[in-house]
C-alpha cells in the first residue's frame, strides 16, 4: 500500500466588491445618494450638509451617525461627487477626533481593528495591497486593497502625539471607499494656465 497522500486544499477567499458604502453606490447622482442616506440612516433635509471643496470644485454630502460600529461614538460620513461626472466617486468616514471629542483612543483603535479583520476576509489585487503598515508620519494603514475593478478601500489610523500624562490623546480613524484611486475627478489646472 502506498502512504496516504495529503490532499491539497485550496481555500480562496472570495473577491471583494467595493461598490460604495451601504446603499450609496458609485455612479449615483446626488439625489440618489440622498435617498440612500435616508434608506440607510433615516436622515434627510437639514441633517444632510452640503460641502463645497474650495480647490477641487467638487460637492459633498455629509452626515453624522452615532455608533456606526458598536461603541464607536459619532462618525462623519462624507459622500464625494466628481467634478465633471457629478456622480458619487468616493466615500470618507471619520471616527474619533475631531468628530467625537468624548470617545477614547482605545474605542477608535478597536473600531479600526474590527474593520481591518472584516476587510481581510476578502481577496484583493496584489498591487497596492497593505495590511498594518506604519507610515513615516506616525500614522498606520490598517488596511488597503483594490477589488478586481481597481476600486479601493483604505483604512488609516492617525497616530496620536502622546503628551506627558497620556491624557487627551486625539486619534482619528479614516475609512475611504474610492472608485478610481489615482484618477480623481476633480478640477485640474492645465499646464499652460500659468
mmCIF file of C-alpha atoms in Angstrom:
data_model
loop_
_atom_site.group_PDB
_atom_site.id
_atom_site.type_symbol
_atom_site.label_atom_id
_atom_site.label_comp_id
_atom_site.label_asym_id
_atom_site.label_seq_id
_atom_site.Cartn_x
_atom_site.Cartn_y
_atom_site.Cartn_z
ATOM 1 C CA UNK A 1 0.000 0.000 0.000
ATOM 2 C CA UNK A 2 1.121 3.492 -0.746
ATOM 3 C CA UNK A 3 1.306 6.001 2.096
ATOM 4 C CA UNK A 4 -1.676 8.293 2.305
ATOM 5 C CA UNK A 5 -1.107 11.470 0.366
ATOM 6 C CA UNK A 6 -2.130 14.758 1.798
ATOM 7 C CA UNK A 7 -4.842 16.412 -0.193
ATOM 8 C CA UNK A 8 -4.063 19.916 -1.307
ATOM 9 C CA UNK A 9 -6.835 22.087 -0.050
ATOM 10 C CA UNK A 10 -7.180 25.418 -1.750
ATOM 11 C CA UNK A 11 -9.236 27.847 0.187
ATOM 12 C CA UNK A 12 -9.564 31.009 -1.825
ATOM 13 C CA UNK A 13 -11.184 33.990 -0.289
ATOM 14 C CA UNK A 14 -13.996 35.494 -2.341
ATOM 15 C CA UNK A 15 -13.115 38.663 -4.227
ATOM 16 C CA UNK A 16 -14.010 41.911 -2.556
ATOM 17 C CA UNK A 17 -16.621 44.069 -4.278
ATOM 18 C CA UNK A 18 -16.111 47.731 -3.464
ATOM 19 C CA UNK A 19 -19.206 49.441 -4.813
ATOM 20 C CA UNK A 20 -19.621 52.399 -2.452
ATOM 21 C CA UNK A 21 -20.934 52.470 1.101
ATOM 22 C CA UNK A 22 -24.095 50.609 2.061
ATOM 23 C CA UNK A 23 -26.933 51.697 -0.279
ATOM 24 C CA UNK A 24 -24.903 54.554 -1.813
ATOM 25 C CA UNK A 25 -23.195 53.130 -4.902
ATOM 26 C CA UNK A 26 -20.506 54.640 -7.107
ATOM 27 C CA UNK A 27 -22.025 56.401 -10.107
ATOM 28 C CA UNK A 28 -25.150 57.589 -8.271
ATOM 29 C CA UNK A 29 -26.259 61.194 -8.648
ATOM 30 C CA UNK A 30 -26.668 63.432 -5.607
ATOM 31 C CA UNK A 31 -30.431 62.902 -5.254
ATOM 32 C CA UNK A 32 -29.964 59.131 -5.429
ATOM 33 C CA UNK A 33 -27.361 59.330 -2.651
ATOM 34 C CA UNK A 34 -29.757 61.431 -0.553
ATOM 35 C CA UNK A 35 -32.317 58.637 -0.951
ATOM 36 C CA UNK A 36 -29.665 56.054 0.011
ATOM 37 C CA UNK A 37 -28.794 58.084 3.133
ATOM 38 C CA UNK A 38 -32.458 58.126 4.112
ATOM 39 C CA UNK A 39 -32.718 54.370 3.494
ATOM 40 C CA UNK A 40 -29.560 53.594 5.498
ATOM 41 C CA UNK A 41 -29.796 56.128 8.348
ATOM 42 C CA UNK A 42 -33.268 57.701 8.217
ATOM 43 C CA UNK A 43 -31.656 61.145 7.777
ATOM 44 C CA UNK A 44 -32.882 63.850 5.425
ATOM 45 C CA UNK A 45 -33.241 67.601 4.978
ATOM 46 C CA UNK A 46 -31.037 69.706 7.275
ATOM 47 C CA UNK A 47 -29.426 66.577 8.749
ATOM 48 C CA UNK A 48 -27.515 66.310 5.454
ATOM 49 C CA UNK A 49 -24.916 69.051 4.919
ATOM 50 C CA UNK A 50 -23.594 70.155 1.538
ATOM 51 C CA UNK A 51 -19.866 70.860 1.483
ATOM 52 C CA UNK A 52 -18.175 72.554 -1.481
ATOM 53 C CA UNK A 53 -14.487 71.741 -1.782
ATOM 54 C CA UNK A 54 -12.662 75.048 -2.446
ATOM 55 C CA UNK A 55 -9.842 73.777 -4.689
ATOM 56 C CA UNK A 56 -11.218 70.558 -6.176
ATOM 57 C CA UNK A 57 -14.520 72.277 -7.085
ATOM 58 C CA UNK A 58 -16.459 69.190 -6.004
ATOM 59 C CA UNK A 59 -19.615 68.843 -3.940
ATOM 60 C CA UNK A 60 -20.035 66.541 -0.976
ATOM 61 C CA UNK A 61 -22.927 65.412 1.184
ATOM 62 C CA UNK A 62 -22.078 64.915 4.854
ATOM 63 C CA UNK A 63 -23.911 63.322 7.766
ATOM 64 C CA UNK A 64 -23.093 62.472 11.372
ATOM 65 C CA UNK A 65 -24.023 58.990 12.562
ATOM 66 C CA UNK A 66 -23.869 57.692 16.130
ATOM 67 C CA UNK A 67 -22.355 54.237 16.698
ATOM 68 C CA UNK A 68 -21.831 53.340 13.064
ATOM 69 C CA UNK A 69 -19.912 50.441 14.585
ATOM 70 C CA UNK A 70 -20.714 49.166 18.081
ATOM 71 C CA UNK A 71 -19.329 51.511 20.745
ATOM 72 C CA UNK A 72 -17.630 53.770 18.177
ATOM 73 C CA UNK A 73 -19.201 57.120 19.103
ATOM 74 C CA UNK A 74 -20.049 59.656 16.411
ATOM 75 C CA UNK A 75 -18.744 59.238 12.862
ATOM 76 C CA UNK A 76 -18.819 61.719 9.993
ATOM 77 C CA UNK A 77 -19.730 60.180 6.623
ATOM 78 C CA UNK A 78 -18.868 62.313 3.585
ATOM 79 C CA UNK A 79 -20.100 61.304 0.135
ATOM 80 C CA UNK A 80 -17.950 62.915 -2.583
ATOM 81 C CA UNK A 81 -19.100 63.626 -6.129
ATOM 82 C CA UNK A 82 -16.888 64.052 -9.184
ATOM 83 C CA UNK A 83 -16.159 67.490 -10.638
ATOM 84 C CA UNK A 84 -17.124 66.519 -14.184
ATOM 85 C CA UNK A 85 -19.344 63.470 -13.674
ATOM 86 C CA UNK A 86 -21.358 64.887 -10.728
ATOM 87 C CA UNK A 87 -21.654 61.261 -9.591
ATOM 88 C CA UNK A 88 -20.564 59.510 -6.413
ATOM 89 C CA UNK A 89 -16.815 58.874 -6.670
ATOM 90 C CA UNK A 90 -15.709 58.293 -3.071
ATOM 91 C CA UNK A 91 -16.949 57.994 0.494
ATOM 92 C CA UNK A 92 -14.872 59.038 3.520
ATOM 93 C CA UNK A 93 -15.817 58.060 7.054
ATOM 94 C CA UNK A 94 -14.114 59.714 10.032
ATOM 95 C CA UNK A 95 -14.375 58.236 13.512
ATOM 96 C CA UNK A 96 -12.761 59.673 16.628
ATOM 97 C CA UNK A 97 -11.287 63.152 16.950
ATOM 98 C CA UNK A 98 -12.464 65.759 15.953
ATOM 99 C CA UNK A 99 -15.887 64.252 15.154
ATOM 100 C CA UNK A 100 -16.371 62.889 18.668
ATOM 101 C CA UNK A 101 -14.262 64.568 21.335
ATOM 102 C CA UNK A 102 -15.552 62.256 24.083
ATOM 103 C CA UNK A 103 -14.515 58.939 22.568
ATOM 104 C CA UNK A 104 -11.457 57.173 23.975
ATOM 105 C CA UNK A 105 -8.414 56.357 21.866
ATOM 106 C CA UNK A 106 -8.975 52.661 22.634
ATOM 107 C CA UNK A 107 -12.510 52.795 21.208
ATOM 108 C CA UNK A 108 -11.135 54.220 17.954
ATOM 109 C CA UNK A 109 -8.374 51.588 17.798
ATOM 110 C CA UNK A 110 -10.926 48.840 18.486
ATOM 111 C CA UNK A 111 -13.082 50.098 15.599
ATOM 112 C CA UNK A 112 -10.064 50.064 13.286
ATOM 113 C CA UNK A 113 -9.087 46.532 14.277
ATOM 114 C CA UNK A 114 -12.677 45.338 13.861
ATOM 115 C CA UNK A 115 -12.921 46.791 10.346
ATOM 116 C CA UNK A 116 -9.471 45.529 9.355
ATOM 117 C CA UNK A 117 -10.493 41.956 10.213
ATOM 118 C CA UNK A 118 -13.671 42.283 8.144
ATOM 119 C CA UNK A 119 -11.802 43.585 5.087
ATOM 120 C CA UNK A 120 -9.123 40.896 5.385
ATOM 121 C CA UNK A 121 -11.746 38.168 4.878
ATOM 122 C CA UNK A 122 -11.906 39.048 1.174
ATOM 123 C CA UNK A 123 -9.416 38.823 -1.676
ATOM 124 C CA UNK A 124 -7.771 41.876 -3.287
ATOM 125 C CA UNK A 125 -5.314 42.655 -6.055
ATOM 126 C CA UNK A 126 -1.668 42.320 -5.079
ATOM 127 C CA UNK A 127 -0.918 45.784 -6.461
ATOM 128 C CA UNK A 128 -1.111 48.263 -3.583
ATOM 129 C CA UNK A 129 -2.265 45.700 -1.016
ATOM 130 C CA UNK A 130 -1.235 46.718 2.522
ATOM 131 C CA UNK A 131 -2.029 45.364 5.988
ATOM 132 C CA UNK A 132 -0.805 47.003 9.216
ATOM 133 C CA UNK A 133 1.880 49.306 7.851
ATOM 134 C CA UNK A 134 3.354 52.165 9.841
ATOM 135 C CA UNK A 135 3.880 55.380 7.873
ATOM 136 C CA UNK A 136 6.629 57.984 8.256
ATOM 137 C CA UNK A 137 4.195 60.495 9.770
ATOM 138 C CA UNK A 138 3.452 58.072 12.610
ATOM 139 C CA UNK A 139 0.036 57.027 11.340
ATOM 140 C CA UNK A 140 -0.770 53.463 10.303
ATOM 141 C CA UNK A 141 -2.503 51.939 7.327
ATOM 142 C CA UNK A 142 -4.572 49.193 8.904
ATOM 143 C CA UNK A 143 -5.793 48.004 5.538
ATOM 144 C CA UNK A 144 -5.666 48.986 1.863
ATOM 145 C CA UNK A 145 -6.853 46.884 -1.035
ATOM 146 C CA UNK A 146 -8.293 47.048 -4.548
ATOM 147 C CA UNK A 147 -11.025 44.835 -5.904
ATOM 148 C CA UNK A 148 -10.942 43.287 -9.402
ATOM 149 C CA UNK A 149 -12.195 46.542 -10.957
ATOM 150 C CA UNK A 150 -9.466 48.607 -9.248
ATOM 151 C CA UNK A 151 -11.788 50.260 -6.696
ATOM 152 C CA UNK A 152 -10.114 50.763 -3.328
ATOM 153 C CA UNK A 153 -10.849 50.528 0.358
ATOM 154 C CA UNK A 154 -8.348 52.387 2.556
ATOM 155 C CA UNK A 155 -8.389 52.283 6.366
ATOM 156 C CA UNK A 156 -5.950 54.577 8.162
ATOM 157 C CA UNK A 157 -5.427 55.313 11.850
ATOM 158 C CA UNK A 158 -3.766 58.565 12.876
ATOM 159 C CA UNK A 159 -1.016 58.246 15.405
ATOM 160 C CA UNK A 160 -1.704 60.331 18.483
ATOM 161 C CA UNK A 161 1.052 62.546 19.753
ATOM 162 C CA UNK A 162 1.333 61.413 23.359
ATOM 163 C CA UNK A 163 1.656 64.061 26.000
ATOM 164 C CA UNK A 164 3.355 63.706 29.366
ATOM 165 C CA UNK A 165 0.352 62.139 31.079
ATOM 166 C CA UNK A 166 -1.015 60.241 28.052
ATOM 167 C CA UNK A 167 -4.290 62.034 28.643
ATOM 168 C CA UNK A 168 -6.433 63.656 25.992
ATOM 169 C CA UNK A 169 -4.960 61.555 23.198
ATOM 170 C CA UNK A 170 -6.560 62.606 19.938
ATOM 171 C CA UNK A 171 -6.824 59.774 17.443
ATOM 172 C CA UNK A 172 -8.733 59.519 14.161
ATOM 173 C CA UNK A 173 -9.806 56.561 12.070
ATOM 174 C CA UNK A 174 -10.339 57.360 8.391
ATOM 175 C CA UNK A 175 -12.089 54.816 6.168
ATOM 176 C CA UNK A 176 -12.278 55.605 2.451
ATOM 177 C CA UNK A 177 -14.012 53.870 -0.422
ATOM 178 C CA UNK A 178 -12.599 55.173 -3.715
ATOM 179 C CA UNK A 179 -13.964 54.379 -7.169
ATOM 180 C CA UNK A 180 -10.883 55.403 -9.177
ATOM 181 C CA UNK A 181 -7.789 55.749 -6.991
ATOM 182 C CA UNK A 182 -5.077 57.704 -8.760
ATOM 183 C CA UNK A 183 -7.614 59.235 -11.178
ATOM 184 C CA UNK A 184 -9.608 61.730 -9.114
ATOM 185 C CA UNK A 185 -12.488 63.500 -10.850
ATOM 186 C CA UNK A 186 -11.516 66.931 -9.517
ATOM 187 C CA UNK A 187 -10.788 70.318 -11.045
ATOM 188 C CA UNK A 188 -7.310 70.317 -12.579
ATOM 189 C CA UNK A 189 -5.279 73.280 -13.755
ATOM 190 C CA UNK A 190 -3.899 72.829 -17.238
ATOM 191 C CA UNK A 191 -0.149 73.009 -17.723
ATOM 192 C CA UNK A 192 -0.335 76.236 -19.739
ATOM 193 C CA UNK A 193 -2.783 78.029 -17.416
ATOM 194 C CA UNK A 194 0.113 79.804 -15.657
#
